[in-house]
Amino acid sequence: MALVDATMLARLSGVRLRARAVVEGVLSGLHKSPHQGQSVEFSEHKEYAPGDELRHLDWKAYGKLDRFYVKRFEHETNLKAVLVVDASGSMAYGTAGLSKLDVAKVLAGALSHLLIRQQDAAGLALVAQGRLAELPPRATPSHLNHVLGALETATAAGPTDLSHVADALAERLARRSLVCVFSDFFDEHEGALQRLLSLRARRHDVAVFHLVDPAELEFPFDDPTRFLSMEDERNVEVNPREIRESYLEEFHRFLDETKAACGAADVDYERVRTDEPLDAVLLRFLARRGGGRA
Amino acid sequence: MTFAHPWLLLGLLAALIPLVVHLFDRRRPRVVPFGALMFVLRSQKRTASRLKLKRLLLYVLRTLLFLAVPLAAAMPSCVDEAKAQAAQGAAATAVVVDVSLVLRFRADGTPLFDEARRQAKDAIAQLRTDEPVTVLPCPSSAAPLAPGFDKVRALASVDELLPTASPADLNRCLDAAARALDDSPQPNRRLVVVSPFTSSSLRLEVPAPTIRGPQGTPLKPQVVLRDVAAERALPNRAIVDVKADAAPQAGPKAWQFTVTVRNFSDEALSDVPLELRVGGVPVVKGFVDVGAHATAQKALTHRFQQAGLTRVTAALPADGLADDDVRELLVPVPKDARLLVVDGAPSPNKYKDEAYFVVSALSAAGSPVTPVLRDTEAAWREDFATYDAVALLNVEAPPDEVAARLEKFVAAGGGLLLAMGDRVDPDVWNRRARGLLPRPFRVVKTAVEPSAPEAQTQAARVDTLSSSHPVLAPFSGEAREGLLALRVYRYALFESTGAADDVLASLNDGAPLLVAQRKGKGRVMAFATSLDRDWSDAPVRTAFLPLVQRSAAWLTASLDEREAAKGRVGDTLSLTVPDGKQVGAVDAPSGQPVPVRAGPGAVAVGPLPEPGLYAVEDTGGKPLPELAFAVALDPLASDTERHPAQSVRAWFGEDVVLSQGGGSGGTEAPVWTWLLVVAVLAFFFEGVLLRS
């Protein structure tokens, strides 16, 4: 398996290249998987009826049975996926080469690449400054360009408001869909995560990619520091050595609670360190979801 | 609160350092945009109160550290004396300051006297303005002044105090102080006693001092005890006596010095080096073991090389009280004198031979001469010039030629002793050797026959003695009885010359018994009776040996190297002045002049202020080394054993002792040690807090 780490990705310019590199890594990994599959598979025969596509007529069956049958393929039940990327100010934080937003873009781009490649529909929901910018799910190859283009232009700014996204998605996703959320979940609104996870109750398949920077995990600061908020005007001057223990306790509790909440809601949870190989993240995710089908 | 080093209190300014750092330390913090600020905020909020407390504690601990260290260095101590004094009201105060030898004891390199002076000044400084004060050094011969309100003068009088070399009599000084307080109109009287309270200075078996009450009834005064030794022991060893005796058994000019060492400490001492120095040069060394609170003697013997008055020093290694570890003395080392004893009537029965008694006396220890015995025939052949003196015992008058030689010998400085006997013919003596006799002989008189039953009662007795003459100087006081008990049965009478100044001793009938004269450079002495038991009982009298030895010493001029006078510190010494000399000044070892009062034939020198060798000068400023003398310390002054503090308090009366000084008077507590503990604890907890 050729792992594509964040340092290498940081040297690549743009989401397209980075996503492609990750996809290649993922595909390289999938070939070695015993669960390799196809996105378009024969499912059953159906007697021809007017309106069916003639290109799907099974001429071999007509030769044997003298009746017209139409092949039905599984891809006709295409997955509809919405990739929700948090573009709040805190997502711009990054100490390992890529910011959390960069990692989210790469993961979202690579996943959309994989989905569209297997004829699934991939849409994008960018959440920035409380607004939702959407690309509705499509399975066409040209749509991939739109998705990647939207990811490319996304910048981090403003406060995190996942509850707004959850409400919008719940309203717009009529059909059962896969909702992949890429966020650090630094949302101070009451019950934001719960509202996002409530999509699962609406029979949507929800997967959470919890993005964490190593500096947030380890808090490696010593000298007196003035910390500035990346989402608003708040700042605080502290001696990091004095609060490190308390910070780490708070932060890990937050991580644990987020994971526990996801587990309780039957939501797939993936914690992503921004310094770890992203293809490995996707492979881990795909393997968990059964043989490469997203 | 008093401070040993008040200037170190400037260090208290260091306590401002934490505050200054807190106010002015504005280091620019790093500015870091941080995604997870919400957790930083939460942590800061959560730990804010704890951190605030921690910072406050750190500030307090650091300030405490910077306060405690300079405070401890200034060595403060608490005194609650003012409280006690305030409770008692204004009181006339007498400050009794011990200035005895013990105050020269060095504890931690500093004399106790420095502490005594400091505490005395401290006691005066703490008095209220309406409290009169007087200062009494102890020992002191001066009467104390009445208490006055001039505290500056009182402080100056303390500054002028110097430690003496005498023991203190605190009982007497306290009584004197109490009498001085009696003159004060103040209703309250107070005694402040600044002393180490040694056992020798304060006798607890006598009543404590009292003051006169309103109706003349004795009352106990208030007492403030200031222990300058801070309840510590004062271990001391001292040379308390050195006895110098001639040691002929060890050879000519040999002397034995018996040194008495006293240990005034609770620990036994072993192998203490003891050194004898002659003229400042060590000549003998020994070691002495002394038990705790015990005395030991060590005898050291030395043979001198030269005659004359010699300075000898006995010394121990210096201890806390170095003054009593050295004892100076002057030793009159006699010259090697020879005396030719001419036996005019040798007898096979030695008890009937006067030469036997004389030679025995002159061979005894301490004899100033070496006797050489000859009969007349052999003696007349001797060269008299090889002798210092000649004793003619019961000798028939010498031949003319011998008499002429003897006259020449005496004129040249020799000594001649004549003693009577049956062979002496006065007429022949007068005819052949008139020039040798101090007075011409007249006849021989028999008071009573020695064998007569009434011999003891009818014998002639010694009636008058000239004890001012060096020969008879030892026969004063009780020793005089030794000569007065002499019984003389027969004796020669001398012609009267009109002058009686050459008669050293006379019998009860007025006849001279002992006549001594200077002839030319020599001396002649005539004993009117025999020196055996034929004419008197002199040989069996206790005075015989010293009389013969002193006579021989005088005849050989050994007494000119007179025995050095001895004195003790504080005494007034009577110094006998030789004829023709006049004492102008006497200087103590430190060069301090000593008062001299002239008297007939002697001067009174004193009081003697210090131990050591004193130099004497005549009126022209010329040194008189023959009159130099040594002064020793009073052994009581070396006694550093102390009374327990509780005993002293009990003696004064627990009800009147206001407070008891430990280090600096009153109820003083050495606060600085606790301050050091506080500083160490502050430093420790500051480190703990920083690491927590």
mmCIF file of N, CA, C and O in Angstrom, chain B residues 233-278:
data_model
loop_
_atom_site.group_PDB
_atom_site.id
_atom_site.type_symbol
_atom_site.label_atom_id
_atom_site.label_comp_id
_atom_site.label_asym_id
_atom_site.label_seq_id
_atom_site.Cartn_x
_atom_site.Cartn_y
_atom_site.Cartn_z
ATOM 1 N N ALA B 233 28.075 27.001 79.019
ATOM 2 C CA ALA B 233 29.179 26.713 79.921
ATOM 3 C C ALA B 233 30.415 27.454 79.414
ATOM 4 O O ALA B 233 30.516 27.759 78.217
ATOM 5 N N LEU B 234 31.314 27.773 80.335
ATOM 6 C CA LEU B 234 32.541 28.485 79.964
ATOM 7 C C LEU B 234 33.728 27.615 80.370
ATOM 8 O O LEU B 234 34.322 27.807 81.425
ATOM 9 N N PRO B 235 34.051 26.623 79.566
ATOM 10 C CA PRO B 235 35.134 25.706 79.950
ATOM 11 C C PRO B 235 36.477 26.436 79.990
ATOM 12 O O PRO B 235 36.847 27.108 79.039
ATOM 13 N N ASN B 236 37.169 26.288 81.099
ATOM 14 C CA ASN B 236 38.436 27.009 81.266
ATOM 15 C C ASN B 236 39.396 26.146 82.069
ATOM 16 O O ASN B 236 38.990 25.385 82.937
ATOM 17 N N ARG B 237 40.658 26.249 81.731
ATOM 18 C CA ARG B 237 41.707 25.658 82.551
ATOM 19 C C ARG B 237 42.710 26.754 82.835
ATOM 20 O O ARG B 237 42.882 27.661 82.006
ATOM 21 N N ALA B 238 43.343 26.670 83.984
ATOM 22 C CA ALA B 238 44.187 27.793 84.376
ATOM 23 C C ALA B 238 45.353 27.302 85.205
ATOM 24 O O ALA B 238 45.267 26.284 85.903
ATOM 25 N N ILE B 239 46.453 28.045 85.108
ATOM 26 C CA ILE B 239 47.569 27.836 86.034
ATOM 27 C C ILE B 239 47.250 28.679 87.261
ATOM 28 O O ILE B 239 47.223 29.918 87.174
ATOM 29 N N VAL B 240 46.946 28.040 88.356
ATOM 30 C CA VAL B 240 46.528 28.794 89.535
ATOM 31 C C VAL B 240 47.674 29.020 90.508
ATOM 32 O O VAL B 240 47.562 29.836 91.410
ATOM 33 N N ASP B 241 48.780 28.305 90.312
ATOM 34 C CA ASP B 241 49.916 28.530 91.204
ATOM 35 C C ASP B 241 51.176 27.929 90.579
ATOM 36 O O ASP B 241 51.097 26.914 89.877
ATOM 37 N N VAL B 242 52.285 28.594 90.840
ATOM 38 C CA VAL B 242 53.590 28.028 90.462
ATOM 39 C C VAL B 242 54.510 28.222 91.664
ATOM 40 O O VAL B 242 54.703 29.343 92.136
ATOM 41 N N LYS B 243 55.015 27.126 92.144
ATOM 42 C CA LYS B 243 55.912 27.197 93.301
ATOM 43 C C LYS B 243 57.324 26.883 92.811
ATOM 44 O O LYS B 243 57.534 25.860 92.140
ATOM 45 N N ALA B 244 58.257 27.772 93.119
ATOM 46 C CA ALA B 244 59.637 27.582 92.662
ATOM 47 C C ALA B 244 60.505 27.238 93.865
ATOM 48 O O ALA B 244 60.516 27.983 94.849
ATOM 49 N N ASP B 245 61.194 26.118 93.800
ATOM 50 C CA ASP B 245 62.075 25.697 94.892
ATOM 51 C C ASP B 245 63.417 25.266 94.307
ATOM 52 O O ASP B 245 63.464 24.646 93.239
ATOM 53 N N ALA B 246 64.461 25.601 95.057
ATOM 54 C CA ALA B 246 65.773 25.126 94.631
ATOM 55 C C ALA B 246 65.781 23.605 94.668
ATOM 56 O O ALA B 246 65.183 22.992 95.543
ATOM 57 N N ALA B 247 66.453 23.015 93.715
ATOM 58 C CA ALA B 247 66.493 21.551 93.625
ATOM 59 C C ALA B 247 67.949 21.108 93.540
ATOM 60 O O ALA B 247 68.433 20.703 92.474
ATOM 61 N N PRO B 248 68.668 21.218 94.666
ATOM 62 C CA PRO B 248 70.107 20.866 94.624
ATOM 63 C C PRO B 248 70.312 19.417 94.229
ATOM 64 O O PRO B 248 71.357 19.063 93.699
ATOM 65 N N GLN B 249 69.320 18.569 94.525
ATOM 66 C CA GLN B 249 69.474 17.168 94.157
ATOM 67 C C GLN B 249 69.577 16.992 92.643
ATOM 68 O O GLN B 249 70.052 15.956 92.156
ATOM 69 N N ALA B 250 69.111 17.993 91.909
ATOM 70 C CA ALA B 250 69.176 17.911 90.447
ATOM 71 C C ALA B 250 70.403 18.639 89.905
ATOM 72 O O ALA B 250 70.567 18.735 88.694
ATOM 73 N N GLY B 251 71.258 19.152 90.794
ATOM 74 C CA GLY B 251 72.469 19.802 90.337
ATOM 75 C C GLY B 251 72.489 21.257 90.734
ATOM 76 O O GLY B 251 71.494 21.802 91.235
ATOM 77 N N PRO B 252 73.650 21.846 90.540
ATOM 78 C CA PRO B 252 73.759 23.263 90.890
ATOM 79 C C PRO B 252 72.849 24.117 90.025
ATOM 80 O O PRO B 252 72.635 23.825 88.855
ATOM 81 N N LYS B 253 72.335 25.132 90.639
ATOM 82 C CA LYS B 253 71.417 26.082 89.988
ATOM 83 C C LYS B 253 70.156 25.392 89.455
ATOM 84 O O LYS B 253 69.513 25.883 88.543
ATOM 85 N N ALA B 254 69.867 24.227 90.003
ATOM 86 C CA ALA B 254 68.643 23.536 89.550
ATOM 87 C C ALA B 254 67.461 23.971 90.409
ATOM 88 O O ALA B 254 67.592 24.131 91.617
ATOM 89 N N TRP B 255 66.340 24.176 89.731
ATOM 90 C CA TRP B 255 65.128 24.588 90.433
ATOM 91 C C TRP B 255 63.985 23.702 89.990
ATOM 92 O O TRP B 255 63.923 23.260 88.845
ATOM 93 N N GLN B 256 63.135 23.460 90.923
ATOM 94 C CA GLN B 256 61.920 22.696 90.596
ATOM 95 C C GLN B 256 60.722 23.636 90.651
ATOM 96 O O GLN B 256 60.545 24.375 91.620
ATOM 97 N N PHE B 257 59.924 23.584 89.568
ATOM 98 C CA PHE B 257 58.732 24.433 89.484
ATOM 99 C C PHE B 257 57.501 23.536 89.574
ATOM 100 O O PHE B 257 57.290 22.677 88.709
ATOM 101 N N THR B 258 56.762 23.681 90.615
ATOM 102 C CA THR B 258 55.543 22.896 90.799
ATOM 103 C C THR B 258 54.367 23.735 90.308
ATOM 104 O O THR B 258 53.996 24.741 90.928
ATOM 105 N N VAL B 259 53.830 23.312 89.181
ATOM 106 C CA VAL B 259 52.760 24.082 88.534
ATOM 107 C C VAL B 259 51.415 23.450 88.895
ATOM 108 O O VAL B 259 51.226 22.243 88.720
ATOM 109 N N THR B 260 50.520 24.232 89.407
ATOM 110 C CA THR B 260 49.178 23.756 89.762
ATOM 111 C C THR B 260 48.199 24.192 88.686
ATOM 112 O O THR B 260 48.072 25.390 88.396
ATOM 113 N N VAL B 261 47.553 23.197 88.090
ATOM 114 C CA VAL B 261 46.600 23.476 87.012
ATOM 115 C C VAL B 261 45.208 23.104 87.492
ATOM 116 O O VAL B 261 44.993 22.017 88.036
ATOM 117 N N ARG B 262 44.266 24.004 87.269
ATOM 118 C CA ARG B 262 42.879 23.768 87.690
ATOM 119 C C ARG B 262 41.993 23.688 86.451
ATOM 120 O O ARG B 262 42.127 24.486 85.526
ATOM 121 N N ASN B 263 41.125 22.689 86.461
ATOM 122 C CA ASN B 263 40.188 22.507 85.343
ATOM 123 C C ASN B 263 38.801 22.977 85.799
ATOM 124 O O ASN B 263 38.183 22.373 86.673
ATOM 125 N N PHE B 264 38.305 24.042 85.188
ATOM 126 C CA PHE B 264 37.009 24.589 85.578
ATOM 127 C C PHE B 264 35.893 24.147 84.628
ATOM 128 O O PHE B 264 34.926 24.861 84.437
ATOM 129 N N SER B 265 36.086 22.991 84.004
ATOM 130 C CA SER B 265 35.063 22.550 83.039
ATOM 131 C C SER B 265 34.474 21.206 83.475
ATOM 132 O O SER B 265 34.959 20.572 84.415
ATOM 133 N N ASP B 266 33.450 20.785 82.772
ATOM 134 C CA ASP B 266 32.763 19.532 83.095
ATOM 135 C C ASP B 266 33.452 18.323 82.482
ATOM 136 O O ASP B 266 33.048 17.191 82.719
ATOM 137 N N GLU B 267 34.460 18.556 81.661
ATOM 138 C CA GLU B 267 35.128 17.439 80.989
ATOM 139 C C GLU B 267 36.561 17.320 81.480
ATOM 140 O O GLU B 267 37.252 18.335 81.640
ATOM 141 N N ALA B 268 36.960 16.064 81.700
ATOM 142 C CA ALA B 268 38.332 15.828 82.130
ATOM 143 C C ALA B 268 39.291 16.146 80.984
ATOM 144 O O ALA B 268 38.956 15.963 79.812
ATOM 145 N N LEU B 269 40.450 16.637 81.340
ATOM 146 C CA LEU B 269 41.448 16.988 80.323
ATOM 147 C C LEU B 269 42.617 16.025 80.446
ATOM 148 O O LEU B 269 43.037 15.690 81.559
ATOM 149 N N SER B 270 43.123 15.573 79.343
ATOM 150 C CA SER B 270 44.283 14.688 79.389
ATOM 151 C C SER B 270 45.334 15.190 78.417
ATOM 152 O O SER B 270 45.028 15.774 77.376
ATOM 153 N N ASP B 271 46.567 14.950 78.820
ATOM 154 C CA ASP B 271 47.727 15.326 78.000
ATOM 155 C C ASP B 271 47.692 16.793 77.590
ATOM 156 O O ASP B 271 47.905 17.139 76.428
ATOM 157 N N VAL B 272 47.402 17.633 78.549
ATOM 158 C CA VAL B 272 47.458 19.074 78.253
ATOM 159 C C VAL B 272 48.929 19.489 78.285
ATOM 160 O O VAL B 272 49.619 19.290 79.280
ATOM 161 N N PRO B 273 49.440 20.049 77.191
ATOM 162 C CA PRO B 273 50.865 20.424 77.170
ATOM 163 C C PRO B 273 51.143 21.568 78.150
ATOM 164 O O PRO B 273 50.394 22.537 78.198
ATOM 165 N N LEU B 274 52.209 21.390 78.902
ATOM 166 C CA LEU B 274 52.618 22.424 79.857
ATOM 167 C C LEU B 274 54.060 22.773 79.527
ATOM 168 O O LEU B 274 54.905 21.893 79.363
ATOM 169 N N GLU B 275 54.346 24.060 79.458
ATOM 170 C CA GLU B 275 55.660 24.495 78.972
ATOM 171 C C GLU B 275 56.275 25.440 79.969
ATOM 172 O O GLU B 275 55.577 26.261 80.569
ATOM 173 N N LEU B 276 57.592 25.300 80.114
ATOM 174 C CA LEU B 276 58.325 26.221 80.974
ATOM 175 C C LEU B 276 59.281 26.998 80.083
ATOM 176 O O LEU B 276 60.046 26.406 79.308
ATOM 177 N N ARG B 277 59.214 28.314 80.178
ATOM 178 C CA ARG B 277 60.095 29.144 79.351
ATOM 179 C C ARG B 277 60.994 29.971 80.258
ATOM 180 O O ARG B 277 60.555 30.456 81.298
ATOM 181 N N VAL B 278 62.229 30.095 79.837
ATOM 182 C CA VAL B 278 63.171 30.939 80.561
ATOM 183 C C VAL B 278 63.598 32.035 79.599
ATOM 184 O O VAL B 278 64.131 31.745 78.515
#
